[in-house]
Amino acid sequence: GLAEDSSETDKLLYLMEAGTIFHTKGDYETSNKVFKQAEEIADRVKTSISGESFAFIANDTVTTFKGESFEKVLIKLYISMNLLLLGDT
């Protein structure tokens, strides 16, 4: 599909959005499957220090997206909420 041909960072953003949509629809199992895939990608995506330094000097659009701390926390939050709503404590 569309996400399969995308970069790792695009996949991460796509999966986070899809996981949120499945959660909102009440499909907590699918939401967790999607968020676990997002979590794997977030752990792999890195930004080089030199790239960040150059981006600071040039502009913010040059830097590569990486999973920020709040995004990684958000993934874990949704996984936890889904498990609670499924009765899996």
mmCIF file of N, CA, C and O in Angstrom:
data_model
loop_
_atom_site.group_PDB
_atom_site.id
_atom_site.type_symbol
_atom_site.label_atom_id
_atom_site.label_comp_id
_atom_site.label_asym_id
_atom_site.label_seq_id
_atom_site.Cartn_x
_atom_site.Cartn_y
_atom_site.Cartn_z
ATOM 1 N N GLY A 1 0.796 -1.180 0.000
ATOM 2 C CA GLY A 1 0.000 0.000 0.000
ATOM 3 C C GLY A 1 0.847 1.257 0.000
ATOM 4 O O GLY A 1 2.064 1.222 -0.169
ATOM 5 N N LEU A 2 0.196 2.322 0.212
ATOM 6 C CA LEU A 2 0.831 3.643 0.199
ATOM 7 C C LEU A 2 1.925 3.752 1.244
ATOM 8 O O LEU A 2 3.020 4.224 0.965
ATOM 9 N N ALA A 3 1.658 3.296 2.463
ATOM 10 C CA ALA A 3 2.627 3.423 3.553
ATOM 11 C C ALA A 3 3.850 2.552 3.319
ATOM 12 O O ALA A 3 4.950 2.903 3.730
ATOM 13 N N GLU A 4 3.691 1.426 2.642
ATOM 14 C CA GLU A 4 4.815 0.517 2.422
ATOM 15 C C GLU A 4 5.899 1.139 1.546
ATOM 16 O O GLU A 4 7.063 0.797 1.658
ATOM 17 N N ASP A 5 5.516 2.043 0.647
ATOM 18 C CA ASP A 5 6.472 2.673 -0.262
ATOM 19 C C ASP A 5 7.054 3.968 0.302
ATOM 20 O O ASP A 5 7.829 4.631 -0.357
ATOM 21 N N SER A 6 6.688 4.324 1.519
ATOM 22 C CA SER A 6 7.111 5.583 2.122
ATOM 23 C C SER A 6 8.388 5.412 2.934
ATOM 24 O O SER A 6 8.802 4.304 3.235
ATOM 25 N N SER A 7 8.963 6.537 3.334
ATOM 26 C CA SER A 7 10.143 6.511 4.203
ATOM 27 C C SER A 7 9.728 6.043 5.598
ATOM 28 O O SER A 7 8.535 6.018 5.929
ATOM 29 N N GLU A 8 10.702 5.695 6.406
ATOM 30 C CA GLU A 8 10.434 5.259 7.783
ATOM 31 C C GLU A 8 9.675 6.331 8.567
ATOM 32 O O GLU A 8 8.753 6.025 9.309
ATOM 33 N N THR A 9 10.069 7.579 8.385
ATOM 34 C CA THR A 9 9.416 8.647 9.141
ATOM 35 C C THR A 9 7.972 8.844 8.696
ATOM 36 O O THR A 9 7.097 9.069 9.526
ATOM 37 N N ASP A 10 7.716 8.743 7.398
ATOM 38 C CA ASP A 10 6.344 8.843 6.909
ATOM 39 C C ASP A 10 5.505 7.682 7.424
ATOM 40 O O ASP A 10 4.338 7.858 7.777
ATOM 41 N N LYS A 11 6.093 6.490 7.468
ATOM 42 C CA LYS A 11 5.380 5.325 8.009
ATOM 43 C C LYS A 11 5.020 5.548 9.470
ATOM 44 O O LYS A 11 3.918 5.219 9.897
ATOM 45 N N LEU A 12 5.961 6.103 10.227
ATOM 46 C CA LEU A 12 5.717 6.356 11.644
ATOM 47 C C LEU A 12 4.533 7.293 11.819
ATOM 48 O O LEU A 12 3.618 7.015 12.600
ATOM 49 N N LEU A 13 4.521 8.390 11.098
ATOM 50 C CA LEU A 13 3.424 9.347 11.205
ATOM 51 C C LEU A 13 2.101 8.733 10.756
ATOM 52 O O LEU A 13 1.066 8.931 11.387
ATOM 53 N N TYR A 14 2.133 7.960 9.670
ATOM 54 C CA TYR A 14 0.946 7.290 9.163
ATOM 55 C C TYR A 14 0.402 6.309 10.202
ATOM 56 O O TYR A 14 -0.801 6.280 10.468
ATOM 57 N N LEU A 15 1.283 5.510 10.788
ATOM 58 C CA LEU A 15 0.853 4.517 11.773
ATOM 59 C C LEU A 15 0.304 5.165 13.039
ATOM 60 O O LEU A 15 -0.674 4.677 13.617
ATOM 61 N N MET A 16 0.908 6.271 13.470
ATOM 62 C CA MET A 16 0.395 6.958 14.655
ATOM 63 C C MET A 16 -1.016 7.484 14.403
ATOM 64 O O MET A 16 -1.892 7.380 15.259
ATOM 65 N N GLU A 17 -1.232 8.022 13.217
ATOM 66 C CA GLU A 17 -2.567 8.520 12.890
ATOM 67 C C GLU A 17 -3.566 7.367 12.779
ATOM 68 O O GLU A 17 -4.677 7.438 13.302
ATOM 69 N N ALA A 18 -3.154 6.285 12.112
ATOM 70 C CA ALA A 18 -4.045 5.131 11.956
ATOM 71 C C ALA A 18 -4.378 4.521 13.320
ATOM 72 O O ALA A 18 -5.533 4.166 13.580
ATOM 73 N N GLY A 19 -3.388 4.410 14.191
ATOM 74 C CA GLY A 19 -3.629 3.861 15.527
ATOM 75 C C GLY A 19 -4.630 4.688 16.308
ATOM 76 O O GLY A 19 -5.503 4.150 16.997
ATOM 77 N N THR A 20 -4.528 6.000 16.175
ATOM 78 C CA THR A 20 -5.465 6.904 16.848
ATOM 79 C C THR A 20 -6.876 6.734 16.286
ATOM 80 O O THR A 20 -7.858 6.718 17.036
ATOM 81 N N ILE A 21 -6.983 6.584 14.981
ATOM 82 C CA ILE A 21 -8.298 6.411 14.351
ATOM 83 C C ILE A 21 -8.940 5.097 14.813
ATOM 84 O O ILE A 21 -10.120 5.067 15.178
ATOM 85 N N PHE A 22 -8.175 4.003 14.811
ATOM 86 C CA PHE A 22 -8.725 2.726 15.272
ATOM 87 C C PHE A 22 -9.149 2.804 16.736
ATOM 88 O O PHE A 22 -10.180 2.265 17.132
ATOM 89 N N HIS A 23 -8.360 3.497 17.556
ATOM 90 C CA HIS A 23 -8.725 3.671 18.966
ATOM 91 C C HIS A 23 -10.049 4.419 19.081
ATOM 92 O O HIS A 23 -10.934 4.022 19.824
ATOM 93 N N THR A 24 -10.177 5.507 18.338
ATOM 94 C CA THR A 24 -11.384 6.327 18.377
ATOM 95 C C THR A 24 -12.616 5.537 17.924
ATOM 96 O O THR A 24 -13.704 5.713 18.468
ATOM 97 N N LYS A 25 -12.419 4.633 16.964
ATOM 98 C CA LYS A 25 -13.520 3.797 16.475
ATOM 99 C C LYS A 25 -13.866 2.671 17.450
ATOM 100 O O LYS A 25 -14.860 1.987 17.265
ATOM 101 N N GLY A 26 -13.020 2.453 18.472
ATOM 102 C CA GLY A 26 -13.269 1.387 19.431
ATOM 103 C C GLY A 26 -12.638 0.059 19.052
ATOM 104 O O GLY A 26 -12.879 -0.954 19.700
ATOM 105 N N ASP A 27 -11.822 0.035 18.010
ATOM 106 C CA ASP A 27 -11.127 -1.183 17.595
ATOM 107 C C ASP A 27 -9.749 -1.190 18.266
ATOM 108 O O ASP A 27 -8.731 -0.885 17.655
ATOM 109 N N TYR A 28 -9.763 -1.529 19.556
ATOM 110 C CA TYR A 28 -8.562 -1.407 20.384
ATOM 111 C C TYR A 28 -7.480 -2.425 20.014
ATOM 112 O O TYR A 28 -6.295 -2.132 20.109
ATOM 113 N N GLU A 29 -7.882 -3.615 19.583
ATOM 114 C CA GLU A 29 -6.896 -4.628 19.190
ATOM 115 C C GLU A 29 -6.109 -4.177 17.967
ATOM 116 O O GLU A 29 -4.883 -4.265 17.947
ATOM 117 N N THR A 30 -6.815 -3.700 16.951
ATOM 118 C CA THR A 30 -6.132 -3.221 15.744
ATOM 119 C C THR A 30 -5.298 -1.991 16.063
ATOM 120 O O THR A 30 -4.170 -1.858 15.581
ATOM 121 N N SER A 31 -5.836 -1.118 16.897
ATOM 122 C CA SER A 31 -5.093 0.072 17.305
ATOM 123 C C SER A 31 -3.761 -0.329 17.935
ATOM 124 O O SER A 31 -2.722 0.249 17.621
ATOM 125 N N ASN A 32 -3.782 -1.320 18.817
ATOM 126 C CA ASN A 32 -2.540 -1.751 19.456
ATOM 127 C C ASN A 32 -1.571 -2.374 18.465
ATOM 128 O O ASN A 32 -0.363 -2.157 18.558
ATOM 129 N N LYS A 33 -2.070 -3.144 17.507
ATOM 130 C CA LYS A 33 -1.187 -3.720 16.485
ATOM 131 C C LYS A 33 -0.476 -2.603 15.722
ATOM 132 O O LYS A 33 0.726 -2.663 15.474
ATOM 133 N N VAL A 34 -1.239 -1.583 15.367
ATOM 134 C CA VAL A 34 -0.685 -0.460 14.602
ATOM 135 C C VAL A 34 0.303 0.337 15.455
ATOM 136 O O VAL A 34 1.395 0.685 15.004
ATOM 137 N N PHE A 35 -0.061 0.616 16.718
ATOM 138 C CA PHE A 35 0.840 1.380 17.589
ATOM 139 C C PHE A 35 2.116 0.600 17.894
ATOM 140 O O PHE A 35 3.177 1.201 18.055
ATOM 141 N N LYS A 36 2.047 -0.718 17.967
ATOM 142 C CA LYS A 36 3.268 -1.507 18.195
ATOM 143 C C LYS A 36 4.200 -1.426 16.989
ATOM 144 O O LYS A 36 5.423 -1.383 17.146
ATOM 145 N N GLN A 37 3.632 -1.375 15.795
ATOM 146 C CA GLN A 37 4.460 -1.172 14.597
ATOM 147 C C GLN A 37 5.090 0.218 14.636
ATOM 148 O O GLN A 37 6.272 0.372 14.305
ATOM 149 N N ALA A 38 4.308 1.211 15.042
ATOM 150 C CA ALA A 38 4.828 2.582 15.156
ATOM 151 C C ALA A 38 5.949 2.645 16.181
ATOM 152 O O ALA A 38 6.954 3.328 15.978
ATOM 153 N N GLU A 39 5.776 1.923 17.286
ATOM 154 C CA GLU A 39 6.785 1.911 18.341
ATOM 155 C C GLU A 39 8.106 1.345 17.831
ATOM 156 O O GLU A 39 9.182 1.882 18.127
ATOM 157 N N GLU A 40 8.039 0.287 17.031
ATOM 158 C CA GLU A 40 9.263 -0.302 16.458
ATOM 159 C C GLU A 40 9.980 0.696 15.559
ATOM 160 O O GLU A 40 11.204 0.823 15.611
ATOM 161 N N ILE A 41 9.222 1.397 14.740
ATOM 162 C CA ILE A 41 9.827 2.383 13.841
ATOM 163 C C ILE A 41 10.394 3.554 14.638
ATOM 164 O O ILE A 41 11.502 4.019 14.364
ATOM 165 N N ALA A 42 9.661 4.028 15.655
ATOM 166 C CA ALA A 42 10.133 5.161 16.468
ATOM 167 C C ALA A 42 11.453 4.829 17.142
ATOM 168 O O ALA A 42 12.305 5.706 17.306
ATOM 169 N N ASP A 43 11.638 3.572 17.511
ATOM 170 C CA ASP A 43 12.897 3.166 18.137
ATOM 171 C C ASP A 43 14.054 3.140 17.137
ATOM 172 O O ASP A 43 15.205 3.281 17.526
ATOM 173 N N ARG A 44 13.748 2.974 15.855
ATOM 174 C CA ARG A 44 14.800 2.901 14.827
ATOM 175 C C ARG A 44 15.178 4.257 14.254
ATOM 176 O O ARG A 44 16.308 4.454 13.801
ATOM 177 N N VAL A 45 14.231 5.181 14.205
ATOM 178 C CA VAL A 45 14.454 6.464 13.536
ATOM 179 C C VAL A 45 15.379 7.338 14.386
ATOM 180 O O VAL A 45 15.130 7.573 15.551
ATOM 181 N N LYS A 46 16.428 7.806 13.791
ATOM 182 C CA LYS A 46 17.419 8.639 14.485
ATOM 183 C C LYS A 46 17.744 9.867 13.646
ATOM 184 O O LYS A 46 17.602 9.873 12.438
ATOM 185 N N THR A 47 18.206 10.885 14.307
ATOM 186 C CA THR A 47 18.684 12.079 13.614
ATOM 187 C C THR A 47 20.139 12.294 14.004
ATOM 188 O O THR A 47 20.481 12.215 15.166
ATOM 189 N N SER A 48 20.977 12.568 13.027
ATOM 190 C CA SER A 48 22.385 12.786 13.334
ATOM 191 C C SER A 48 22.570 14.147 13.979
ATOM 192 O O SER A 48 21.867 15.097 13.675
ATOM 193 N N ILE A 49 23.539 14.231 14.868
ATOM 194 C CA ILE A 49 23.850 15.490 15.548
ATOM 195 C C ILE A 49 24.277 16.542 14.531
ATOM 196 O O ILE A 49 23.854 17.691 14.594
ATOM 197 N N SER A 50 25.090 16.137 13.554
ATOM 198 C CA SER A 50 25.542 17.114 12.562
ATOM 199 C C SER A 50 24.370 17.630 11.737
ATOM 200 O O SER A 50 24.328 18.807 11.397
ATOM 201 N N GLY A 51 23.425 16.778 11.419
ATOM 202 C CA GLY A 51 22.239 17.204 10.673
ATOM 203 C C GLY A 51 21.426 18.201 11.462
ATOM 204 O O GLY A 51 20.934 19.187 10.919
ATOM 205 N N GLU A 52 21.286 17.965 12.760
ATOM 206 C CA GLU A 52 20.538 18.892 13.605
ATOM 207 C C GLU A 52 21.261 20.224 13.713
ATOM 208 O O GLU A 52 20.643 21.276 13.697
ATOM 209 N N SER A 53 22.576 20.191 13.830
ATOM 210 C CA SER A 53 23.349 21.429 13.930
ATOM 211 C C SER A 53 23.214 22.242 12.662
ATOM 212 O O SER A 53 23.005 23.454 12.712
ATOM 213 N N PHE A 54 23.330 21.580 11.519
ATOM 214 C CA PHE A 54 23.185 22.284 10.246
ATOM 215 C C PHE A 54 21.780 22.862 10.118
ATOM 216 O O PHE A 54 21.608 23.994 9.676
ATOM 217 N N ALA A 55 20.776 22.098 10.517
ATOM 218 C CA ALA A 55 19.392 22.563 10.424
ATOM 219 C C ALA A 55 19.172 23.796 11.295
ATOM 220 O O ALA A 55 18.444 24.710 10.919
ATOM 221 N N PHE A 56 19.815 23.829 12.436
ATOM 222 C CA PHE A 56 19.689 24.988 13.319
ATOM 223 C C PHE A 56 20.234 26.236 12.644
ATOM 224 O O PHE A 56 19.650 27.302 12.734
ATOM 225 N N ILE A 57 21.346 26.065 11.935
ATOM 226 C CA ILE A 57 21.954 27.202 11.242
ATOM 227 C C ILE A 57 21.156 27.558 9.988
ATOM 228 O O ILE A 57 20.896 28.726 9.724
ATOM 229 N N ALA A 58 20.733 26.533 9.216
ATOM 230 C CA ALA A 58 20.042 26.790 7.950
ATOM 231 C C ALA A 58 18.551 27.052 8.185
ATOM 232 O O ALA A 58 18.100 28.181 8.128
ATOM 233 N N ASN A 59 17.809 25.995 8.436
ATOM 234 C CA ASN A 59 16.385 26.120 8.775
ATOM 235 C C ASN A 59 15.868 24.778 9.282
ATOM 236 O O ASN A 59 16.506 23.756 9.094
ATOM 237 N N ASP A 60 14.712 24.777 9.873
ATOM 238 C CA ASP A 60 14.171 23.564 10.501
ATOM 239 C C ASP A 60 13.701 22.514 9.515
ATOM 240 O O ASP A 60 13.513 21.369 9.887
ATOM 241 N N THR A 61 13.497 22.860 8.252
ATOM 242 C CA THR A 61 12.981 21.871 7.301
ATOM 243 C C THR A 61 14.062 20.910 6.812
ATOM 244 O O THR A 61 13.744 19.903 6.195
ATOM 245 N N VAL A 62 15.318 21.183 7.096
ATOM 246 C CA VAL A 62 16.406 20.329 6.637
ATOM 247 C C VAL A 62 16.548 19.087 7.500
ATOM 248 O O VAL A 62 16.914 18.029 7.024
ATOM 249 N N THR A 63 16.246 19.185 8.775
ATOM 250 C CA THR A 63 16.454 18.076 9.688
ATOM 251 C C THR A 63 15.491 16.918 9.427
ATOM 252 O O THR A 63 14.368 17.116 8.985
ATOM 253 N N THR A 64 15.953 15.722 9.695
ATOM 254 C CA THR A 64 15.154 14.523 9.543
ATOM 255 C C THR A 64 14.263 14.355 10.764
ATOM 256 O O THR A 64 14.723 14.516 11.885
ATOM 257 N N PHE A 65 13.006 13.999 10.532
ATOM 258 C CA PHE A 65 12.080 13.778 11.641
ATOM 259 C C PHE A 65 12.549 12.595 12.466
ATOM 260 O O PHE A 65 13.010 11.594 11.946
ATOM 261 N N LYS A 66 12.459 12.716 13.770
ATOM 262 C CA LYS A 66 12.695 11.564 14.640
ATOM 263 C C LYS A 66 11.569 11.515 15.641
ATOM 264 O O LYS A 66 10.911 12.515 15.895
ATOM 265 N N GLY A 67 11.323 10.344 16.170
ATOM 266 C CA GLY A 67 10.296 10.212 17.186
ATOM 267 C C GLY A 67 10.714 10.974 18.427
ATOM 268 O O GLY A 67 11.711 10.635 19.059
ATOM 269 N N GLU A 68 10.030 12.042 18.735
ATOM 270 C CA GLU A 68 10.339 12.822 19.922
ATOM 271 C C GLU A 68 9.827 12.077 21.148
ATOM 272 O O GLU A 68 8.991 11.190 21.053
ATOM 273 N N SER A 69 10.307 12.465 22.302
ATOM 274 C CA SER A 69 9.934 11.796 23.543
ATOM 275 C C SER A 69 8.426 11.763 23.737
ATOM 276 O O SER A 69 7.866 10.739 24.089
ATOM 277 N N PHE A 70 7.752 12.895 23.489
ATOM 278 C CA PHE A 70 6.309 12.924 23.707
ATOM 279 C C PHE A 70 5.575 11.998 22.751
ATOM 280 O O PHE A 70 4.535 11.441 23.090
ATOM 281 N N GLU A 71 6.105 11.802 21.526
ATOM 282 C CA GLU A 71 5.475 10.886 20.582
ATOM 283 C C GLU A 71 5.647 9.443 21.042
ATOM 284 O O GLU A 71 4.724 8.642 20.939
ATOM 285 N N LYS A 72 6.833 9.124 21.563
ATOM 286 C CA LYS A 72 7.056 7.776 22.081
ATOM 287 C C LYS A 72 6.172 7.519 23.293
ATOM 288 O O LYS A 72 5.624 6.431 23.454
ATOM 289 N N VAL A 73 5.993 8.532 24.139
ATOM 290 C CA VAL A 73 5.110 8.411 25.300
ATOM 291 C C VAL A 73 3.664 8.263 24.839
ATOM 292 O O VAL A 73 2.904 7.462 25.387
ATOM 293 N N LEU A 74 3.280 9.019 23.815
ATOM 294 C CA LEU A 74 1.923 8.944 23.290
ATOM 295 C C LEU A 74 1.602 7.537 22.779
ATOM 296 O O LEU A 74 0.510 7.023 23.023
ATOM 297 N N ILE A 75 2.543 6.924 22.092
ATOM 298 C CA ILE A 75 2.354 5.552 21.606
ATOM 299 C C ILE A 75 2.098 4.621 22.779
ATOM 300 O O ILE A 75 1.147 3.835 22.773
ATOM 301 N N LYS A 76 2.933 4.705 23.814
ATOM 302 C CA LYS A 76 2.767 3.841 24.989
ATOM 303 C C LYS A 76 1.459 4.137 25.717
ATOM 304 O O LYS A 76 0.807 3.224 26.228
ATOM 305 N N LEU A 77 1.054 5.398 25.755
ATOM 306 C CA LEU A 77 -0.203 5.775 26.392
ATOM 307 C C LEU A 77 -1.382 5.115 25.686
ATOM 308 O O LEU A 77 -2.251 4.525 26.334
ATOM 309 N N TYR A 78 -1.414 5.198 24.364
ATOM 310 C CA TYR A 78 -2.516 4.584 23.615
ATOM 311 C C TYR A 78 -2.514 3.062 23.770
ATOM 312 O O TYR A 78 -3.578 2.447 23.917
ATOM 313 N N ILE A 79 -1.344 2.448 23.742
ATOM 314 C CA ILE A 79 -1.280 0.988 23.939
ATOM 315 C C ILE A 79 -1.849 0.631 25.305
ATOM 316 O O ILE A 79 -2.648 -0.303 25.438
ATOM 317 N N SER A 80 -1.475 1.385 26.330
ATOM 318 C CA SER A 80 -1.972 1.132 27.687
ATOM 319 C C SER A 80 -3.480 1.341 27.784
ATOM 320 O O SER A 80 -4.189 0.521 28.387
ATOM 321 N N MET A 81 -3.977 2.432 27.203
ATOM 322 C CA MET A 81 -5.426 2.683 27.234
ATOM 323 C C MET A 81 -6.183 1.570 26.519
ATOM 324 O O MET A 81 -7.220 1.100 27.006
ATOM 325 N N ASN A 82 -5.662 1.135 25.369
ATOM 326 C CA ASN A 82 -6.320 0.059 24.627
ATOM 327 C C ASN A 82 -6.379 -1.217 25.451
ATOM 328 O O ASN A 82 -7.408 -1.895 25.491
ATOM 329 N N LEU A 83 -5.264 -1.543 26.121
ATOM 330 C CA LEU A 83 -5.246 -2.757 26.947
ATOM 331 C C LEU A 83 -6.261 -2.649 28.093
ATOM 332 O O LEU A 83 -6.988 -3.622 28.368
ATOM 333 N N LEU A 84 -6.338 -1.496 28.729
ATOM 334 C CA LEU A 84 -7.315 -1.306 29.803
ATOM 335 C C LEU A 84 -8.747 -1.441 29.283
ATOM 336 O O LEU A 84 -9.589 -2.079 29.914
ATOM 337 N N LEU A 85 -9.017 -0.835 28.128
ATOM 338 C CA LEU A 85 -10.363 -0.902 27.555
ATOM 339 C C LEU A 85 -10.717 -2.315 27.090
ATOM 340 O O LEU A 85 -11.896 -2.672 27.003
ATOM 341 N N LEU A 86 -9.712 -3.124 26.790
ATOM 342 C CA LEU A 86 -9.933 -4.522 26.439
ATOM 343 C C LEU A 86 -10.041 -5.412 27.689
ATOM 344 O O LEU A 86 -10.284 -6.599 27.586
ATOM 345 N N GLY A 87 -9.823 -4.803 28.861
ATOM 346 C CA GLY A 87 -9.892 -5.559 30.119
ATOM 347 C C GLY A 87 -8.634 -6.335 30.426
ATOM 348 O O GLY A 87 -8.616 -7.211 31.275
ATOM 349 N N ASP A 88 -7.539 -6.008 29.738
ATOM 350 C CA ASP A 88 -6.259 -6.693 29.922
ATOM 351 C C ASP A 88 -5.392 -5.850 30.854
ATOM 352 O O ASP A 88 -4.613 -5.017 30.420
ATOM 353 N N THR A 89 -5.561 -6.058 32.166
ATOM 354 C CA THR A 89 -4.782 -5.286 33.127
ATOM 355 C C THR A 89 -3.610 -6.111 33.601
ATOM 356 O O THR A 89 -2.828 -5.754 34.389
#
